[in-house]
Coordinates of C-alpha atoms and ligand atoms in Angstrom, one line a residue:
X1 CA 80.2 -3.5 110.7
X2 CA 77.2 -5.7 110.0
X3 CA 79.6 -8.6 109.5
X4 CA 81.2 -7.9 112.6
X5 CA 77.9 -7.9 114.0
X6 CA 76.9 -11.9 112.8
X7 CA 79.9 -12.8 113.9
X8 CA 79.8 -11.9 117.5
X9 CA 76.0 -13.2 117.8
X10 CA 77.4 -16.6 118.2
X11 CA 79.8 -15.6 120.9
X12 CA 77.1 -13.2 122.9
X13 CA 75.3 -16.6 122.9
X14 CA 78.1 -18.4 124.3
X15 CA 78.6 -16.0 126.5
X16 CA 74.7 -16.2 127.8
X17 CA 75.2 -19.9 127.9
X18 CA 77.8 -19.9 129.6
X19 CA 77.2 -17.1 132.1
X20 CA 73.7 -18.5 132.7
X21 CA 74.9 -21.6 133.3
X22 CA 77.7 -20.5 135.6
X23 CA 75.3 -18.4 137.4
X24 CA 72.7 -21.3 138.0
X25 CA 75.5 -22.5 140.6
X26 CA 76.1 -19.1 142.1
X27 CA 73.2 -17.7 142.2
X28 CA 72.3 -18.5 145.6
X29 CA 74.9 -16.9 147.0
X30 CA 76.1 -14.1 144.3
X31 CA 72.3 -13.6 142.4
X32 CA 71.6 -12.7 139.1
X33 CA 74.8 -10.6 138.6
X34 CA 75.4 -11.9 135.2
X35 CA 72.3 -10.3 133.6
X36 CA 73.1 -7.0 133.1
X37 CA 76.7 -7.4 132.3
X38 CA 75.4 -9.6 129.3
X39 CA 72.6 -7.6 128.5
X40 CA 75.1 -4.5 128.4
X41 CA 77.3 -6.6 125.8
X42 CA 74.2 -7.0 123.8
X43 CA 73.0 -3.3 124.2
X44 CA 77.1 -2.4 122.6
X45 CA 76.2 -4.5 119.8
X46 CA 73.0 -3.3 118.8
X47 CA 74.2 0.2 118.9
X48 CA 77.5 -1.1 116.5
X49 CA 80.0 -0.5 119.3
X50 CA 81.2 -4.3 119.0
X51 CA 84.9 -3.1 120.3
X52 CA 82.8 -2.8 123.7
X53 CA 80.8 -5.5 123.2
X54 CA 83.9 -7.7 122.5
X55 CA 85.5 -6.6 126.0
X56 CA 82.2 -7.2 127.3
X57 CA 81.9 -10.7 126.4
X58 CA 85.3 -12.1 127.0
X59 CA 84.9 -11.0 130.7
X60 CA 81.8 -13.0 130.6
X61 CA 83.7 -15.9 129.8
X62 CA 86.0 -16.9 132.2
X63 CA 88.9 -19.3 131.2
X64 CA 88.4 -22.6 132.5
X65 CA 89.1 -25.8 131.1
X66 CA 85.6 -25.8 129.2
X67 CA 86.2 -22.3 127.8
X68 CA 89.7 -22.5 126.3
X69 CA 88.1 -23.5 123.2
X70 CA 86.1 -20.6 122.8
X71 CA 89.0 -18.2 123.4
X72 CA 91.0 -20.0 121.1
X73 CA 88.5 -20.0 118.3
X74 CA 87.9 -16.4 119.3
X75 CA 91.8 -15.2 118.9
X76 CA 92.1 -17.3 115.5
X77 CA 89.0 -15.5 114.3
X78 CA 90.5 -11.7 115.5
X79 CA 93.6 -12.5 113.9
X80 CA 91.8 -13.5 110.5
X81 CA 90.3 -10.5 110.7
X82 CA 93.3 -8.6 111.1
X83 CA 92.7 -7.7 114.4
X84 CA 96.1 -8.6 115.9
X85 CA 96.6 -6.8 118.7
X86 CA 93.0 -8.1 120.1
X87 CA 94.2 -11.7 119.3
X88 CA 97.2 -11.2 120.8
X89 CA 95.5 -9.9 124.3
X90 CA 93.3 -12.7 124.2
X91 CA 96.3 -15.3 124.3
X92 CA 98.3 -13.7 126.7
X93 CA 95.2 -13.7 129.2
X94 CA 94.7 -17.1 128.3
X95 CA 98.5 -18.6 128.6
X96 CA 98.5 -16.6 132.3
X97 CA 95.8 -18.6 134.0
X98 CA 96.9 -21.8 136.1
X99 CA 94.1 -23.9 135.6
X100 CA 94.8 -24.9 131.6
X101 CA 96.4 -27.8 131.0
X102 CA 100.5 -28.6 129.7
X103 CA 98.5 -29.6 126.3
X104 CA 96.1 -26.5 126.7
X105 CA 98.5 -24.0 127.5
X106 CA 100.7 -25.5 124.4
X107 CA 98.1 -25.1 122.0
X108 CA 97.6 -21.1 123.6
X109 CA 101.1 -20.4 123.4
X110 CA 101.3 -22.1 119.1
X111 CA 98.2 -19.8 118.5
X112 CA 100.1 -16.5 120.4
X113 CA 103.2 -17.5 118.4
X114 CA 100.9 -17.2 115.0
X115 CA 99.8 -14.0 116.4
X116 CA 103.2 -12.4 116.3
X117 CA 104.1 -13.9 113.2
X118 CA 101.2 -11.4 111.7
X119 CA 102.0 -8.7 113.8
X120 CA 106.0 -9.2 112.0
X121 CA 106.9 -9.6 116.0
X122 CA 109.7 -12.5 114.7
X123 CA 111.9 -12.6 118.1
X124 CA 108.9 -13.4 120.1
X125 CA 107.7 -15.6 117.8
X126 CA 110.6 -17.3 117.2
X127 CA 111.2 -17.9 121.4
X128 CA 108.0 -19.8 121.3
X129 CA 107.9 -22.0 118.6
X130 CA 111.7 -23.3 120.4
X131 CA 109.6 -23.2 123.8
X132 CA 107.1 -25.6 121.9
X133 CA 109.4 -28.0 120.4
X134 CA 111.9 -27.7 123.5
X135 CA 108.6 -29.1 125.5
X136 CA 107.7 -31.5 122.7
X137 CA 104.4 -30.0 122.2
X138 CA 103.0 -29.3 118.8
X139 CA 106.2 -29.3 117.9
X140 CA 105.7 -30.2 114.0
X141 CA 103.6 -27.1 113.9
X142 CA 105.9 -24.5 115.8
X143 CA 108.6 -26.4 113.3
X144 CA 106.8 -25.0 110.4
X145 CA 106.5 -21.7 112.0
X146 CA 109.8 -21.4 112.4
X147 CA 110.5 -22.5 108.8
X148 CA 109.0 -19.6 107.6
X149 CA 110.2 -17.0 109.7
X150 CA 113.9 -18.2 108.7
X151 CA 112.7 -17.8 104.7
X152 CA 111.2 -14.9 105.5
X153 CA 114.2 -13.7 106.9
X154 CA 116.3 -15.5 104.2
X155 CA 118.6 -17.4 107.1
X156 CA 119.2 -20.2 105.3
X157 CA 121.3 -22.2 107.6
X158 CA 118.7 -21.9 110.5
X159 CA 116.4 -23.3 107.5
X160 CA 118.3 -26.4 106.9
X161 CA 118.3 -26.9 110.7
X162 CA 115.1 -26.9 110.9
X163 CA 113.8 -28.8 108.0
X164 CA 115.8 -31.5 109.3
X165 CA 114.2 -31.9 112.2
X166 CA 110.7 -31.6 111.1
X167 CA 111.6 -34.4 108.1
X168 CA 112.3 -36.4 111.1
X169 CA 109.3 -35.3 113.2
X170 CA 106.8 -35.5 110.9
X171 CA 108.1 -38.3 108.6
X172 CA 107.6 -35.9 105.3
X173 CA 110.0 -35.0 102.9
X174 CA 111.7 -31.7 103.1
X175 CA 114.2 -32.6 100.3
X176 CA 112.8 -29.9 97.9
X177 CA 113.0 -27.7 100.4
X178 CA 116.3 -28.6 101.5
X179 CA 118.3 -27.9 98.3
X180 CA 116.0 -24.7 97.3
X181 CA 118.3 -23.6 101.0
X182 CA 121.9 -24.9 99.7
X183 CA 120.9 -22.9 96.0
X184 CA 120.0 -20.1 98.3
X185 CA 123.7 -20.1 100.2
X186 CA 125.4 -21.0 97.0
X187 CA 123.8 -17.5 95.2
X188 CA 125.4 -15.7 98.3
X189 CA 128.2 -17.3 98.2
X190 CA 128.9 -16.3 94.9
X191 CA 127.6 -13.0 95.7
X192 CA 130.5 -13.1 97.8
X193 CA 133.0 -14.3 95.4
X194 CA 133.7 -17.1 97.2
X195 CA 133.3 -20.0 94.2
X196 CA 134.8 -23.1 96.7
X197 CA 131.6 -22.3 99.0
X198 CA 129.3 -21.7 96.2
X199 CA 130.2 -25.7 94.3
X200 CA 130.2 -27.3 98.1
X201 CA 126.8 -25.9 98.4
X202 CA 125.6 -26.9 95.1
X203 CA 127.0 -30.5 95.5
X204 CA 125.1 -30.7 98.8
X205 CA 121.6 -29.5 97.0
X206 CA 122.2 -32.3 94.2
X207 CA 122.2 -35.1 97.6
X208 CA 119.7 -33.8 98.7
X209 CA 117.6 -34.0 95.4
X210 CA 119.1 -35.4 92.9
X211 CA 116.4 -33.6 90.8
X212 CA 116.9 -30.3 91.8
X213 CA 117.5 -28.4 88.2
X214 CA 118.4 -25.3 90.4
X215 CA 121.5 -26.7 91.6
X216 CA 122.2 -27.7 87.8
X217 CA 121.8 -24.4 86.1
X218 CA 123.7 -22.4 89.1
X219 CA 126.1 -24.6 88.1
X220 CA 126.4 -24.4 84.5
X221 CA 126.3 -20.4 85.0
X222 CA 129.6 -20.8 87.1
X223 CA 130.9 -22.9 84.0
X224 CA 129.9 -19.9 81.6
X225 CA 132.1 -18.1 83.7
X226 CA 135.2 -19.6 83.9
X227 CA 135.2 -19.8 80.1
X228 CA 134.3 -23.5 80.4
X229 CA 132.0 -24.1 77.4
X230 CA 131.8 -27.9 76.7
X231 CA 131.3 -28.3 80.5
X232 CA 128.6 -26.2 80.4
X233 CA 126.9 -27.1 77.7
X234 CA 126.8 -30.6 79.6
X235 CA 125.5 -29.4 82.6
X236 CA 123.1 -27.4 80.8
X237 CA 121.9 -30.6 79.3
X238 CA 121.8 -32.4 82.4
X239 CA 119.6 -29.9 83.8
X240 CA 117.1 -29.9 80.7
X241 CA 117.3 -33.6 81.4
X242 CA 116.3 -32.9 84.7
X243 CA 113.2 -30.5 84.5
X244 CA 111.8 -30.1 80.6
X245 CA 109.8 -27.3 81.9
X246 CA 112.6 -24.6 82.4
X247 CA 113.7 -25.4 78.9
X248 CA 112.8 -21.7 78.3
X249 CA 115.2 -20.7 80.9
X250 CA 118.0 -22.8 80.0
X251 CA 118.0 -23.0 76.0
X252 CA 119.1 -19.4 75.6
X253 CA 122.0 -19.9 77.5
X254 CA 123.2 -23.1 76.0
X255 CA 122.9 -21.8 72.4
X256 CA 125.0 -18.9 73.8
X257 CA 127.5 -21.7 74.8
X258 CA 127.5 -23.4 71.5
X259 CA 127.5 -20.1 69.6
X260 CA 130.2 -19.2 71.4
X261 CA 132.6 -22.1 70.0
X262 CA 130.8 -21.7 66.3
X263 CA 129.1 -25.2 66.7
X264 CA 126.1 -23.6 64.8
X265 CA 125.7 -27.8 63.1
X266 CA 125.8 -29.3 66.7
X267 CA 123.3 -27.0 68.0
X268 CA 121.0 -27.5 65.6
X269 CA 121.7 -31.2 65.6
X270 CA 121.0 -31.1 69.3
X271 CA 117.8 -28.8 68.9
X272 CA 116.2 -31.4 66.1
X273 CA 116.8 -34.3 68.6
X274 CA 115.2 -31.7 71.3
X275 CA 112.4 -31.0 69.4
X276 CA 111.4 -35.0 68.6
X277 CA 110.9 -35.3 72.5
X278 CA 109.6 -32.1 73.4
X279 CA 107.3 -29.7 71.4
X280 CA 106.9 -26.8 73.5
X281 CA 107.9 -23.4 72.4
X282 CA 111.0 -22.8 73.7
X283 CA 112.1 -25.5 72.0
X284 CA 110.2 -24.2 68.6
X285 CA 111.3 -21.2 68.5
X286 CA 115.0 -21.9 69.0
X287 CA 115.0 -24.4 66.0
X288 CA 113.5 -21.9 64.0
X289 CA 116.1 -19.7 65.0
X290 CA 118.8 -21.9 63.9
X291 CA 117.0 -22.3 60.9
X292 CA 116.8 -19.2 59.9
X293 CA 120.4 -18.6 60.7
X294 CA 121.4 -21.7 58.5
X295 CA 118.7 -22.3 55.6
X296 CA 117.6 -18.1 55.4
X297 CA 114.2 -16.7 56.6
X298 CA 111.8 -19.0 54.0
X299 CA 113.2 -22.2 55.1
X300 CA 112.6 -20.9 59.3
X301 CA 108.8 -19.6 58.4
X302 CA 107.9 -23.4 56.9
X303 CA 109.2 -24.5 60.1
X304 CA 107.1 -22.6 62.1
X305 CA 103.9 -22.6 60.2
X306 CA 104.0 -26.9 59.9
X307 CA 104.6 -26.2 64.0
X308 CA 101.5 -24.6 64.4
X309 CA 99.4 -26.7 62.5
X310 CA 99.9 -29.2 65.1
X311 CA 100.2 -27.1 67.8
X312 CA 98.4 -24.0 68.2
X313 CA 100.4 -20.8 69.7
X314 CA 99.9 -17.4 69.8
X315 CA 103.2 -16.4 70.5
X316 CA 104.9 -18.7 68.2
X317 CA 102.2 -17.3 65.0
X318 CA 103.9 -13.7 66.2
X319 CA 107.1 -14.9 66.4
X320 CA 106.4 -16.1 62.2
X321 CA 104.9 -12.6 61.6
X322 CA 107.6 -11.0 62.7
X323 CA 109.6 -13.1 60.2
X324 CA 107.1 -12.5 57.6
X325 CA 106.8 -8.2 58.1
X326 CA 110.8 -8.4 58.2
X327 CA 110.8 -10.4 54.5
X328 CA 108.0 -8.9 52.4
X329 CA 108.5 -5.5 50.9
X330 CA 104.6 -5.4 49.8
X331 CA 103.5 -2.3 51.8
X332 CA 99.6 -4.0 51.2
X333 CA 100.4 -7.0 52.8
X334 CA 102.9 -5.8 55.6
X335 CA 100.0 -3.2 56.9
X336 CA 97.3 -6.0 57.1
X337 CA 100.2 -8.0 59.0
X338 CA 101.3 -5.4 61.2
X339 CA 97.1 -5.1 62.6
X340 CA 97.4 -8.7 63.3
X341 CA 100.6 -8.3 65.1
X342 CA 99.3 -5.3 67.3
X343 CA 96.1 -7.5 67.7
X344 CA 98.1 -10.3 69.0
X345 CA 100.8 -8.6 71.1
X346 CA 97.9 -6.9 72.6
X347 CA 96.3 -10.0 73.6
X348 CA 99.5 -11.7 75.2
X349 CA 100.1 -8.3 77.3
X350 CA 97.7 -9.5 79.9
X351 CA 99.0 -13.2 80.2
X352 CA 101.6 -14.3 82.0
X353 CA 104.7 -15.4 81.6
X354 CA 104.8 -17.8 85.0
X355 CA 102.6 -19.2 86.8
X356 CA 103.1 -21.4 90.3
X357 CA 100.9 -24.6 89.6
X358 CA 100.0 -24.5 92.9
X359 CA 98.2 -21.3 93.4
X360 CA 97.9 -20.2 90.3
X361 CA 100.2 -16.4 90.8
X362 CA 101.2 -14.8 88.0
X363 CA 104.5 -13.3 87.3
X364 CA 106.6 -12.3 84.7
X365 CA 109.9 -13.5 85.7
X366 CA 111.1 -16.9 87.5
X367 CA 110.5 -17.1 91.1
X368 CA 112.1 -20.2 92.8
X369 CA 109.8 -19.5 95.7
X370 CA 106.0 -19.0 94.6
X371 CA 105.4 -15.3 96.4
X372 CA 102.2 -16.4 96.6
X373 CA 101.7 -19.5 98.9
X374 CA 105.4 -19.7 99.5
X375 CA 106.2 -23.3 97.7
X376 CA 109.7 -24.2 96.2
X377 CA 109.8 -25.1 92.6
X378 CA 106.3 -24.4 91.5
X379 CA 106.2 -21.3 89.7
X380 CA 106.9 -22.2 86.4
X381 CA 107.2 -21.1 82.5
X382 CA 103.6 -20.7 80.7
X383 CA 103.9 -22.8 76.9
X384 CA 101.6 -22.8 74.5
X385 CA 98.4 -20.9 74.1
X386 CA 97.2 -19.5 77.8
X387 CA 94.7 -21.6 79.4
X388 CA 95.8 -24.5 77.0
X389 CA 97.2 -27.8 78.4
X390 CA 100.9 -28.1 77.9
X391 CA 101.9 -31.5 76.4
X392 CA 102.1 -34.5 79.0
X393 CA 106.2 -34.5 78.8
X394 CA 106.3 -30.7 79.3
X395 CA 104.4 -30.8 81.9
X396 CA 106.0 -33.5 84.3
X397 CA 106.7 -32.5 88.0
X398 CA 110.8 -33.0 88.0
X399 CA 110.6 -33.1 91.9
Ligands
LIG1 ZN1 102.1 -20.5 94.6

C-alpha cells in the first residue's frame, strides 16, 4: 500500500499541474471547480483508498495531445503492477478519443495489445498487432508480439510467417529462430508418423542455419530408427561438429550406435581424437568408459585421476569413486569413500544440470527454448565444476 502510495504522488501532482493549469484558462467562466475534485483524490490517498484516488485522478486528466503520455506511462505502470484490467480501461478510454493522432492512437492501441497479451486475451491481441502492421505503424513491435503469442501457442507455421516479415522489417536476423520453428514441425510431424514431412522440415532448418545442431540430432535420431547406424553415427558427428556444447546430449547416443555394430576400437579411436580437442566431461567420462570396458577398472581410474589434475570436477572425482568403492573390498577404506561420495552427491543436488546463458534459469533437462526469457538455443549443458568457466572451445556460441 505504501508503495502504491509513492507511486501515485507523482501522478496527483500531474494531475494538480495539469488541472491548475487547465483551469487558469477556464476559470473565468467555469471557477475553481478543479479544487476539490483534486483535493478529494488527495484526501483517497491519504486515507489508503488509492483505487479511488486512481479514478479520481485520471478524470483529472483529460486526454489531449499533451496528456497521452501520461496515460500511457500510467497503463504501462498498472500493467507492471499487475493491474490489468485497470491498464486495459485506461487504453480503451484512450484509443476512443478523436483528438490523438494516427501515431498516437498507434502507440495506445501496441500498449492495449500488451495489455491483453498479460491478461492471456490472445484473439484480441492478436487482431491488433495485424491492425498495427496492416497500418504500418510500430509494426516491428506488434511483429514481435505476435511472435510470441504464436510460440506461446506453439503455431509454428504462423511463426515462420511472421519472422519473415519482421527479418525484413527490422533488418535482424531471425535465422535461429527460424529453424528452432521447422525442428518444432518436424517433432510433430514425426509425432505424426509422417517421416517424408519430418526430413523436408529438417532440410529447410539446415538453410536456414546451417548451424542449427537441432536439425542434426533430430536427424540422426530418425537414422537410429530405421536401423541406419553408420549414417547416424555421421550425422551425430556432424552435429558435434556443429555445437561442442551438447556433446553431453549427443555422445550417449553415438556410442549406442557404435556399440551397436561392436566397433568398441573405433569408438574409442574416435573418443581419444575427441578428447585432444575438447576436454569437457562428457567427453571424460565417455573415454573412461571405454576404458574401463577395454583395459579393466585400474587402467579407467588413471584416466580419470590424470583428468582431474588438469581439470578440476566434482562430478568427474564421483564418477572415479564410484569406480574406486566398486573395486576395493577393504571395508576401512570403502566407508571413508562412501562419506566422501554422500558429501559430494550432496553438494551437486542443488546445481544444475542446464543453464540458458542468457538469463541464467536453471533446469535439469534440455530446453530448446529458455522458459525463462524465451530465447532459442541458449539453455545449455553445465561442464565442469559449477560456477567454473568452461574451456574456450566448449564454450563457443555454434549460432
Ligand atoms: Zn533464458
Amino acid at each position: 500500500m505504501l508503495e502504491l502510495f509513492w507511486l501515485l504522488l507523482p501522478v496527483a501532482a500531474a494531475s494538480g499541474w495539469y488541472a491548475a493549469r487547465r483551469s487558469a484558462a477556464r476559470e473565468a467562466r467555469r471557477g475553481s471547480e478543479y479544487t476539490p475534485v483534486y483535493f478529494k483524490g488527495v484526501n483517497y490517498l491519504l486515507n489508503e483508498q488509492p483505487d479511488k484516488a486512481i479514478d479520481v485522478f485520471i478524470k483529472l486528466l483529460e486526454v489531449d495531445g499533451e496528456t497521452v503520455e501520461t496515460h500511457l506511462a500510467l497503463g504501462n505502470l498498472f500493467r507492471r503492477r499487475g493491474e490489468v484490467d485497470r491498464a486495459i480501461k485506461l487504453h480503451q478510454n484512450l484509443i476512443a478519443r478523436q483528438t490523438l493522432s494516427n501515431e498516437q492512437r498507434a502507440l495506445a492501441l501496441l500498449e492495449l495489445g500488451r495489455d491483453y497479451m498479460r491478461a492471456g486475451l490472445f484473439d484480441r491481441a492478436e487482431s491488433l498487432y495485424q491492425e498495427l502492421t496492416e497500418m504500418d505503424l510500430y509494426s516491428k513491435e506488434a511483429l514481435t508480439g505476435l511472435k510470441t503469442l504464436y510460440q506461446q501457442e506453439r503455431e509454428w507455421d504462423r511463426c515462420l510467417a511472421v519472422a519473415e516479415q519482421l527479418e525484413k522489417k527490422s533488418g535482424q536476423s531471425q535465422r535461429q529462430e527460424i529453424a528452432h520453428y521447422y525442428c518444432e514441425l518436424a517433432e510433430q510431424a514425426l509425432g505424426d508418423g509422417d517421416e517424408a514431412r519430418a526430413t523436408e522440415m529438417l532440410e529447410r532448418a539446415e538453410q536456414a542455419n546451417e548451424r542449427c545442431v537441432r536439425a542434426a540430432m533430430l536427424q540422426a535420431r530418425m537414422c537410429v530408427a530405421r536401423g541406419e547406424c553408420d549414417e547416424a553415427i555421421e550425422t551425430y558427428k556432424k552435429a558435434q561438429d556443429k555445437a561442442p556444447e551438447y556433446l553431453s546430449e549427443i555422445l550417449p547416443a553415438l556410442r549406442e550406435c557404435y556399440l551397436r555394430q561392436g566397433k568398441k576400437a573405433e569408438l574409442r579411436a574416435y573418443l581419444e581424437d575427441l578428447y585432444d580437442r575438447h576436454k569437457g566431461r562428457a567427453v571424460m567420462l565417455a573415454l573412461s568408459e571405454a576404458i574401463h570396458d577395454q583395459d579393466g577398472e585400474r587402467e579407467a581410474a588413471r584416466f580419470i585421476t590424470g583428468h582431474l589434475k588438469r581439470h578440476p570436477d566434482l562430478k568427474a572425482l564421483a564418477h572415479l569413486i564410484d569406480l574406486k568403492l566398486k573395486k576395493d573390498d577393504d571395508p576401512e577404506k570403502n566407508s571413508t569413500l562412501m562419506v566422501l561420495n554422500d558429501l559430494i552427491s550432496r553438494y551437486l543436488e542443488g546445481q544444475p544440470d542446464y543453464q540458458c546463458q542468457r538469463c541464467g534459469f536453471s533446469a535439469t533437462k534440455l530446453h530448446w527454448q529458455c522458459p525463462g526469457c524465451k530465447a532459442w538455443g541458449t539453455v545449455k549443458p553445465v561442464e565442469g565444476v559449477p560456477g567454473q568457466q568452461q574451456p574456450m572451445q566448449d564454450r563457443m556460441n555454434p549460432w
